[in-house]
CSV table of C-alpha atoms in Angstrom, one decimal:
chain,number,residue,atom,x,y,z
N,617,MET,CA,10.0,-41.2,-1.1
N,618,ILE,CA,10.3,-42.9,-4.4
N,619,LEU,CA,9.2,-40.3,-7.9
N,620,ASN,CA,7.8,-42.9,-10.7
N,621,LYS,CA,9.6,-41.8,-14.4
N,622,THR,CA,6.5,-39.5,-15.6
N,623,ASP,CA,6.6,-37.6,-12.2
N,624,ALA,CA,10.0,-37.5,-11.7
N,625,TYR,CA,10.5,-36.3,-15.7
N,626,PHE,CA,7.6,-33.9,-14.5
N,627,ALA,CA,8.9,-32.6,-10.9
N,628,ALA,CA,12.6,-31.6,-13.1
N,629,ASN,CA,11.0,-30.0,-15.9
N,630,VAL,CA,8.8,-27.5,-13.2
N,631,PHE,CA,12.9,-26.5,-11.9
N,632,GLU,CA,14.0,-26.6,-15.2
N,633,GLU,CA,11.4,-24.4,-16.7
N,634,PHE,CA,11.9,-22.0,-13.9
N,635,PHE,CA,15.8,-21.9,-13.9
N,636,ASP,CA,16.3,-21.9,-17.4
N,637,THR,CA,15.6,-18.7,-17.8
N,638,PHE,CA,18.2,-16.9,-16.2
N,639,ASN,CA,21.3,-15.7,-16.7
N,640,ARG,CA,22.9,-14.2,-14.2
N,641,ILE,CA,21.2,-13.0,-10.1
N,642,ASP,CA,19.8,-9.9,-10.9
N,643,ASP,CA,17.7,-11.2,-13.5
N,644,TYR,CA,16.7,-13.6,-11.5
N,645,MET,CA,15.3,-11.2,-8.1
N,646,ARG,CA,13.4,-9.1,-10.5
N,647,GLN,CA,11.5,-11.8,-12.0
N,648,ILE,CA,10.3,-12.6,-7.9
N,649,LYS,CA,10.1,-8.9,-7.0
N,650,MET,CA,7.7,-8.2,-10.8
N,651,GLU,CA,5.6,-11.8,-9.2
N,652,ARG,CA,5.0,-10.5,-5.4
N,653,MET,CA,4.3,-7.2,-6.0
N,654,GLU,CA,1.4,-8.2,-8.5
N,655,THR,CA,-0.5,-9.8,-5.6
N,656,PHE,CA,1.2,-6.5,-3.1
N,657,PRO,CA,-2.1,-5.0,-2.2
N,658,TYR,CA,-3.5,-1.2,-3.7
N,659,SER,CA,-4.2,2.0,-2.5
N,660,LEU,CA,-5.6,4.9,-2.9
N,661,PRO,CA,-4.1,7.8,-4.5
N,662,GLY,CA,-1.9,9.5,-1.5
N,663,MET,CA,-2.5,6.8,0.6
N,664,GLY,CA,0.2,4.3,-0.4
N,665,PRO,CA,2.9,3.0,1.9
N,666,GLU,CA,4.8,4.9,-0.6
N,667,ASN,CA,3.8,8.2,0.8
N,668,ASP,CA,5.9,8.2,4.2
N,669,LEU,CA,8.7,7.3,3.0
N,670,PHE,CA,11.5,10.1,2.7
N,671,ASP,CA,11.5,12.8,-0.3
N,672,LYS,CA,12.7,16.1,1.5
N,673,PHE,CA,15.5,15.7,-1.2
N,674,ASP,CA,16.8,19.3,-0.3
N,675,MET,CA,17.7,19.1,3.2
N,676,HIS,CA,20.9,18.5,3.8
N,677,PRO,CA,22.4,15.7,6.4
N,678,ASN,CA,23.0,18.8,9.3
N,679,ASP,CA,19.8,19.2,9.0
N,680,MET,CA,18.5,16.1,10.2
N,681,ASP,CA,17.5,14.8,13.8
N,682,PHE,CA,16.5,10.8,14.0
N,683,VAL,CA,14.3,8.5,15.2
N,684,VAL,CA,14.6,4.2,15.9
N,685,SER,CA,12.0,2.4,16.9
N,686,PRO,CA,9.8,-0.7,16.8
N,687,CYS,CA,7.6,-1.3,14.7
N,688,ARG,CA,4.3,-3.6,14.0
N,689,GLN,CA,4.8,-7.1,11.0
N,690,ASP,CA,2.9,-5.4,8.9
N,691,GLN,CA,3.7,-2.6,8.7
N,692,PHE,CA,7.3,-3.9,8.3
N,693,MET,CA,6.7,-5.8,5.5
N,694,SER,CA,5.1,-3.2,3.2
N,695,TYR,CA,8.0,-1.1,3.1
N,696,MET,CA,10.3,-3.5,2.5
N,697,GLU,CA,8.4,-5.5,-0.7
N,698,ILE,CA,8.0,-1.8,-1.5
N,699,THR,CA,12.6,-0.5,-1.5
N,700,THR,CA,13.8,-3.5,-1.6
N,701,SER,CA,15.2,-5.6,-4.7
N,702,ALA,CA,15.7,-8.8,-2.8
N,703,PRO,CA,13.1,-11.3,-1.3
N,704,VAL,CA,11.0,-11.5,1.8
N,705,GLU,CA,9.8,-13.8,3.5
N,706,LYS,CA,7.5,-13.0,6.5
N,707,SER,CA,9.5,-14.1,8.9
N,708,ILE,CA,12.6,-15.8,9.8
N,709,PRO,CA,13.3,-18.2,12.7
N,710,GLY,CA,14.5,-17.9,16.2
N,711,LYS,CA,14.8,-14.2,17.3
N,712,GLN,CA,13.0,-11.3,15.4
N,713,MET,CA,13.1,-7.3,16.0
N,714,LEU,CA,12.1,-4.2,13.6
N,715,TRP,CA,13.0,-1.3,13.7
N,716,LEU,CA,12.6,2.5,12.1
N,717,VAL,CA,14.2,4.7,11.0
N,718,LYS,CA,11.8,7.4,10.3
N,719,GLU,CA,14.0,11.8,10.3
N,720,LYS,CA,12.5,13.1,13.2
N,721,ASN,CA,11.7,16.7,11.9
N,722,SER,CA,9.8,15.2,8.3
N,723,GLY,CA,8.9,12.9,10.4
N,724,MET,CA,9.0,10.4,7.0
N,725,VAL,CA,10.4,6.7,6.7
N,726,MET,CA,14.2,6.7,5.6
N,727,GLY,CA,15.6,3.6,6.1
N,728,MET,CA,14.4,-0.6,8.0
N,729,ILE,CA,16.3,-2.9,10.3
N,730,ARG,CA,15.9,-6.6,10.7
N,731,PHE,CA,17.7,-7.7,13.0
N,732,GLY,CA,17.4,-12.2,13.7
N,733,SER,CA,19.7,-15.0,14.7
N,734,PRO,CA,22.8,-15.4,13.2
N,735,THR,CA,23.5,-18.8,10.8
N,736,ILE,CA,25.6,-21.2,12.7
N,737,ASN,CA,28.1,-22.1,10.2
N,738,SER,CA,30.1,-18.7,9.1
N,739,ARG,CA,33.3,-19.2,7.4
N,740,PRO,CA,34.4,-15.8,7.9
N,741,ARG,CA,33.3,-15.9,12.1
N,742,ASN,CA,34.9,-19.8,11.7
N,743,GLU,CA,38.6,-18.0,10.1
N,744,TRP,CA,38.3,-14.6,12.7
N,745,LEU,CA,37.2,-17.2,15.8
N,746,GLY,CA,40.4,-19.0,14.9
N,747,LYS,CA,37.9,-22.7,14.8
N,748,PRO,CA,33.8,-23.3,14.2
N,749,LEU,CA,31.6,-23.0,17.0
N,750,ASN,CA,31.3,-26.7,18.7
N,751,THR,CA,27.9,-27.4,18.4
N,752,LEU,CA,27.6,-30.2,19.8
N,753,ASP,CA,28.3,-28.0,23.2
N,754,PRO,CA,25.2,-26.8,25.2
N,755,SER,CA,27.1,-24.3,27.1
N,756,THR,CA,29.6,-22.7,23.9
N,757,MET,CA,25.9,-22.9,22.3
N,758,LYS,CA,24.3,-20.8,24.3
N,759,ARG,CA,26.6,-18.5,24.8
N,760,PHE,CA,27.0,-18.0,21.3
N,761,ASN,CA,23.2,-17.0,21.1
N,762,ASP,CA,23.2,-15.1,23.7
N,763,SER,CA,25.5,-12.6,22.1
N,764,VAL,CA,25.7,-12.8,18.1
N,765,ILE,CA,22.8,-10.7,16.3
N,766,MET,CA,22.7,-10.9,12.8
N,767,GLY,CA,21.0,-7.4,10.2
N,768,PHE,CA,19.3,-10.0,8.7
N,769,ASN,CA,17.5,-6.9,6.3
N,770,ILE,CA,19.2,-3.2,6.4
N,771,VAL,CA,16.9,-1.3,3.2
N,772,PRO,CA,17.4,2.6,3.5
N,773,SER,CA,14.7,4.3,1.4
N,774,GLN,CA,15.9,5.5,-2.4
N,775,PRO,CA,16.8,7.1,-3.1
N,776,PHE,CA,17.5,8.7,0.2
N,777,GLY,CA,20.4,5.3,-0.1
N,778,PHE,CA,21.8,6.7,-2.9
N,779,ASN,CA,21.8,11.0,-2.2
N,780,TYR,CA,23.2,10.2,1.3
N,781,LEU,CA,25.0,6.8,2.0
N,782,GLY,CA,21.5,5.4,4.6
N,783,GLY,CA,23.0,2.4,4.1
N,784,LYS,CA,25.9,3.8,6.2
N,785,LEU,CA,23.3,5.5,8.9
N,786,LEU,CA,21.4,1.5,8.6
N,787,ALA,CA,24.7,-0.1,9.9
N,788,ALA,CA,25.9,2.4,11.9
N,789,ILE,CA,22.8,2.2,13.9
N,790,CYS,CA,23.0,-1.7,13.4
N,791,CYS,CA,26.9,-1.0,15.7
N,792,SER,CA,26.0,1.7,18.3
N,793,HIS,CA,25.0,0.1,22.3
N,794,THR,CA,21.4,1.7,22.1
N,795,VAL,CA,20.8,-2.2,19.5
N,796,ARG,CA,23.5,-4.1,21.8
N,797,GLU,CA,22.1,-2.5,25.1
N,798,THR,CA,17.7,-3.0,23.8
N,799,LEU,CA,18.6,-6.8,22.3
N,800,ASN,CA,20.1,-7.9,25.9
N,801,LYS,CA,16.5,-6.4,27.8
N,802,LYS,CA,14.5,-7.5,25.0
N,803,TYR,CA,15.6,-11.1,26.0
N,804,ASN,CA,18.3,-11.3,28.7
N,805,ALA,CA,20.9,-11.3,26.7
N,806,ASN,CA,24.9,-9.6,26.7
N,807,ILE,CA,24.8,-8.8,23.3
N,808,CYS,CA,28.9,-8.1,21.7
N,809,MET,CA,29.1,-9.0,17.8
N,810,PHE,CA,26.6,-7.8,15.2
N,811,GLU,CA,27.8,-9.3,11.8
N,812,THR,CA,25.5,-8.9,7.7
N,813,THR,CA,25.4,-9.7,4.2
N,814,SER,CA,26.7,-7.5,1.0
N,815,LEU,CA,23.9,-8.1,-0.5
N,816,TYR,CA,25.3,-8.7,-3.9
N,817,GLY,CA,28.8,-10.3,-4.6
N,818,SER,CA,30.5,-10.8,-8.0
N,819,SER,CA,28.5,-8.1,-10.1
N,820,LYS,CA,29.3,-5.6,-8.0
N,821,SER,CA,32.8,-4.6,-7.1
N,822,SER,CA,31.7,-3.2,-3.4
N,823,SER,CA,29.3,-2.3,-0.4
N,824,MET,CA,28.1,0.2,1.1
N,825,TYR,CA,30.0,-1.8,4.1
N,826,ASP,CA,32.9,-0.3,3.3
N,827,GLY,CA,34.9,2.4,5.2
N,828,MET,CA,32.7,2.1,8.3
N,829,LYS,CA,35.9,1.1,10.1
N,830,PRO,CA,36.3,1.5,13.3
N,831,LEU,CA,32.4,0.6,13.3
N,832,LEU,CA,31.7,-2.5,11.0
N,833,ARG,CA,35.0,-4.6,9.4
N,834,PHE,CA,34.8,-6.1,6.1
N,835,ASN,CA,36.5,-10.7,7.4
N,836,GLY,CA,35.6,-12.5,4.4
N,837,LEU,CA,33.7,-14.2,1.7
N,838,THR,CA,30.5,-16.4,2.4
N,839,ASP,CA,29.8,-19.8,1.3
N,840,SER,CA,28.1,-20.4,-1.0
N,841,ASN,CA,27.5,-24.0,-2.6
N,842,PHE,CA,22.7,-23.5,-3.3
N,843,ALA,CA,21.1,-22.4,-5.3
N,844,PRO,CA,17.9,-19.9,-4.9
N,845,LEU,CA,14.4,-20.8,-4.4
N,846,ILE,CA,11.9,-21.0,-6.9
N,847,ASN,CA,10.2,-18.3,-7.3
N,848,ASP,CA,6.1,-18.7,-5.3
N,849,ASP,CA,3.3,-19.8,-7.1
N,850,ASN,CA,5.7,-22.4,-9.0
N,851,PHE,CA,6.7,-23.3,-5.7
N,852,ARG,CA,2.7,-23.5,-4.1
N,853,LYS,CA,2.6,-26.4,-6.5
N,854,LEU,CA,4.4,-28.5,-6.4
N,855,ASN,CA,4.6,-28.5,-3.0
N,856,ASP,CA,0.8,-29.2,-2.7
N,857,TRP,CA,1.5,-31.7,-5.1
N,858,PHE,CA,4.2,-32.7,-3.1
N,859,ILE,CA,2.0,-33.5,0.0
N,860,LYS,CA,0.0,-35.7,-2.2
N,861,LYS,CA,2.2,-37.7,-3.7
N,862,ASN,CA,2.8,-38.4,0.4
N,863,ASP,CA,0.2,-39.2,0.9
N,864,GLY,CA,-0.8,-36.2,2.2
N,865,VAL,CA,1.4,-35.3,4.4
N,866,SER,CA,4.5,-33.1,4.4
N,867,LEU,CA,8.2,-33.4,3.5
N,868,VAL,CA,9.5,-31.3,6.2
N,869,PRO,CA,7.7,-30.4,9.8
N,870,VAL,CA,5.3,-27.8,9.7
N,871,ASP,CA,7.0,-26.7,12.5
N,872,ALA,CA,10.4,-26.1,11.4
N,873,SER,CA,12.4,-23.3,10.5
N,874,SER,CA,13.9,-21.9,7.0
N,875,ARG,CA,11.3,-24.8,5.7
N,876,LYS,CA,10.6,-23.0,2.2
N,877,LEU,CA,14.1,-23.7,1.7
N,878,LYS,CA,13.8,-27.2,3.3
N,879,THR,CA,11.1,-29.1,1.3
N,880,GLN,CA,13.0,-27.2,-1.6
N,881,THR,CA,16.1,-29.2,-0.8
N,882,LYS,CA,13.5,-31.8,-0.3
N,883,MET,CA,11.7,-31.4,-3.8
N,884,VAL,CA,14.8,-31.4,-5.7
N,885,SER,CA,17.2,-34.3,-3.8
N,886,ILE,CA,13.5,-37.2,-3.8
N,887,ILE,CA,14.3,-36.1,-8.1
N,888,LYS,CA,17.8,-36.4,-7.9
N,889,SER,CA,16.7,-40.3,-6.1
N,890,SER,CA,14.3,-40.9,-8.1
N,891,LEU,CA,15.5,-39.9,-12.1
N,892,LYS,CA,18.8,-41.7,-11.1
N,893,SER,CA,16.1,-44.9,-10.6
N,894,CYS,CA,15.0,-44.3,-14.1
N,895,ASP,CA,17.0,-42.3,-17.0
N,896,GLU,CA,20.5,-41.6,-16.3
N,897,ASP,CA,20.1,-39.0,-19.0
N,898,ALA,CA,17.0,-37.6,-16.9
N,899,TYR,CA,19.7,-37.1,-14.5
N,900,ALA,CA,23.0,-35.7,-15.3
N,901,LYS,CA,21.1,-32.9,-17.4
N,902,PHE,CA,18.8,-32.5,-14.0
N,903,CYS,CA,21.7,-32.0,-11.7
N,904,GLN,CA,23.8,-30.2,-14.1
N,905,THR,CA,20.5,-27.3,-14.0
N,906,PHE,CA,20.9,-27.1,-10.0
N,907,LEU,CA,24.9,-26.5,-10.7
N,908,ASP,CA,24.2,-23.8,-13.2
N,909,ALA,CA,21.2,-22.2,-11.1
N,910,LYS,CA,24.0,-22.5,-7.7
N,911,GLY,CA,26.1,-20.0,-10.0
N,912,LEU,CA,23.4,-17.1,-10.1
N,913,THR,CA,24.3,-16.6,-6.4
N,914,GLU,CA,27.4,-16.0,-5.0
N,915,LYS,CA,29.4,-15.0,-2.2
N,916,LYS,CA,28.4,-11.8,-0.3
N,917,ARG,CA,31.3,-10.3,2.3
N,918,SER,CA,30.7,-10.7,6.2
N,919,PHE,CA,31.1,-8.0,7.9
N,920,TYR,CA,31.4,-7.7,11.9
N,921,SER,CA,30.8,-4.8,14.8
N,922,THR,CA,31.6,-5.9,18.1
N,923,TYR,CA,29.8,-2.8,20.1
N,924,GLY,CA,33.8,-1.3,20.3
N,925,TYR,CA,35.0,-4.2,22.9
N,926,ASP,CA,38.0,-5.7,22.8
N,927,ASN,CA,38.4,-9.4,23.9
N,928,VAL,CA,34.9,-10.8,22.2
N,929,PRO,CA,37.2,-13.9,20.4
N,930,GLN,CA,38.0,-14.8,23.4
N,931,TYR,CA,34.4,-14.6,25.0
N,932,LEU,CA,32.8,-16.5,22.1
N,933,ASN,CA,35.4,-19.1,22.3
N,934,GLY,CA,34.8,-19.3,26.0
N,935,GLU,CA,38.5,-18.8,27.6
N,936,THR,CA,36.6,-15.8,29.0
N,937,ASP,CA,33.9,-14.7,31.0
N,938,THR,CA,34.3,-11.0,31.3
N,939,LEU,CA,34.3,-9.1,28.5
N,940,ILE,CA,37.2,-6.0,28.0
N,941,LYS,CA,36.3,-2.1,27.2
N,942,LYS,CA,38.2,-0.9,23.9
N,943,GLU,CA,39.3,2.9,24.9
N,944,ASN,CA,36.7,3.3,21.7
N,945,PHE,CA,34.0,2.6,23.4
N,946,ASP,CA,32.3,5.0,23.7
N,947,ARG,CA,32.7,5.7,20.2
N,948,PHE,CA,29.6,3.0,19.9
N,949,GLU,CA,27.0,5.1,21.3
N,950,LEU,CA,23.9,6.9,19.1
N,951,GLU,CA,24.7,9.8,18.9
N,952,ASN,CA,28.6,9.7,18.2
N,953,VAL,CA,27.5,7.1,15.0
N,954,ILE,CA,24.9,8.9,13.6
N,955,GLU,CA,27.3,12.3,14.0
N,956,TRP,CA,31.0,9.4,12.1
N,957,TRP,CA,27.2,9.0,9.6
N,958,ARG,CA,26.9,12.7,9.0
N,959,LYS,CA,30.3,13.9,7.9
N,960,LYS,CA,30.1,11.3,5.4
N,961,ALA,CA,26.9,12.7,4.7
N,962,SER,CA,27.1,16.1,4.0
N,963,LYS,CA,29.9,15.4,1.4
N,964,ARG,CA,28.2,12.7,-0.7
N,965,TYR,CA,25.8,15.1,-0.1
N,966,GLU,CA,27.8,18.1,-1.0
N,967,ASN,CA,29.3,17.2,-3.9
N,968,LEU,CA,26.4,15.7,-5.6
N,969,LYS,CA,24.6,18.3,-5.6
N,970,SER,CA,27.1,20.5,-6.7
N,971,ASP,CA,27.5,17.5,-10.2
N,972,ASN,CA,23.6,17.7,-10.0
N,973,ARG,CA,23.5,14.2,-9.8
N,974,LEU,CA,20.7,14.5,-7.2
N,975,ARG,CA,18.4,12.0,-6.8
N,976,HIS,CA,14.9,14.0,-7.0
N,977,GLN,CA,11.9,10.8,-7.2
N,978,VAL,CA,11.3,8.1,-4.0
N,979,GLU,CA,11.8,4.6,-5.9
N,980,THR,CA,8.8,1.4,-5.4
N,981,TRP,CA,8.1,-1.3,-6.6
N,982,ASN,CA,4.7,-0.2,-6.6
N,983,VAL,CA,4.6,2.4,-8.3
N,984,ASN,CA,7.7,2.5,-10.5
N,985,ALA,CA,8.9,-0.9,-10.7
N,986,GLU,CA,10.7,-0.1,-14.4
N,987,ASP,CA,13.3,2.5,-13.8
N,988,ILE,CA,15.4,1.0,-10.3
N,989,ASP,CA,18.2,-0.1,-11.3
N,990,ILE,CA,18.3,-3.9,-8.8
N,991,ILE,CA,22.6,-3.3,-8.3
N,992,ARG,CA,22.8,0.6,-8.1
């Protein structure tokens, strides 16, 4: 598909006008988030999802008990949309398991976890395994898909995350045998590896996953060679416009995974080809816009857990069919990872309290967005 000059200018301008307004990733995230909140359903006072979030900030970590349970997609998305700074997609390709973590005594929500299928290509994982996955070998890919799970979203409510190291609690739960066994049962799998990435890269000097050995370990930085997605409104309008130009046919199959990303990638490819054939200066300007936009994304810190197994690289590489347990295998039981967190959270809570730095106001995007610091 090649656009005429006028159409190529029009489509290119949509991207250029959008990306030219941002210099930092948090500026981009705030605008996307605020636009999405404009369509968030209104709730009567005292009846919104924000009223379910933990607000008992005089409670010591030693007095907390936790309930971890699956939840409905609509419920999960409501809590996610008002809590997380990052744009959240309703669906992800492959596996999906949605969990809420609640404080048992109060019944209030402490955080949300979404598990999903891992990315196929990961530089840190490739280096850890000693080689990239052989994606053309069915047996290799079956073992990989049956063995590895990813933490797509690990989001503590705020300021539970700040006051109590809530991100570490949720990540520790992800590394527990309870998670592994639940996934095994749901997908008839043999999960032995969990992986996730930090939300921020170079814009923040630390991650909530730092200091979590032996439960979770750092294994390098991801590649970052893509531009973020344009906002929902521009995407919908431009996608409809491209479909009309393409005789009513979508640019990518309707059942494609990561459809929005693939659609935008196809749009950009068409615009580049069209501009290159009619206006070299406009082509160069458009290419520069995307080089600058790629600068908004960052290399993310990659972290992994092997749930207390000793030979996961050899197992994933097909060198053995038997997983070997380490001596600390039992340390990954749910009650043990919670106790690991409790010690750290108690110290954090007591220090904040003595310094009069405890936060007491629940932070949500639908109530007090102006007070939220995206890069906490």
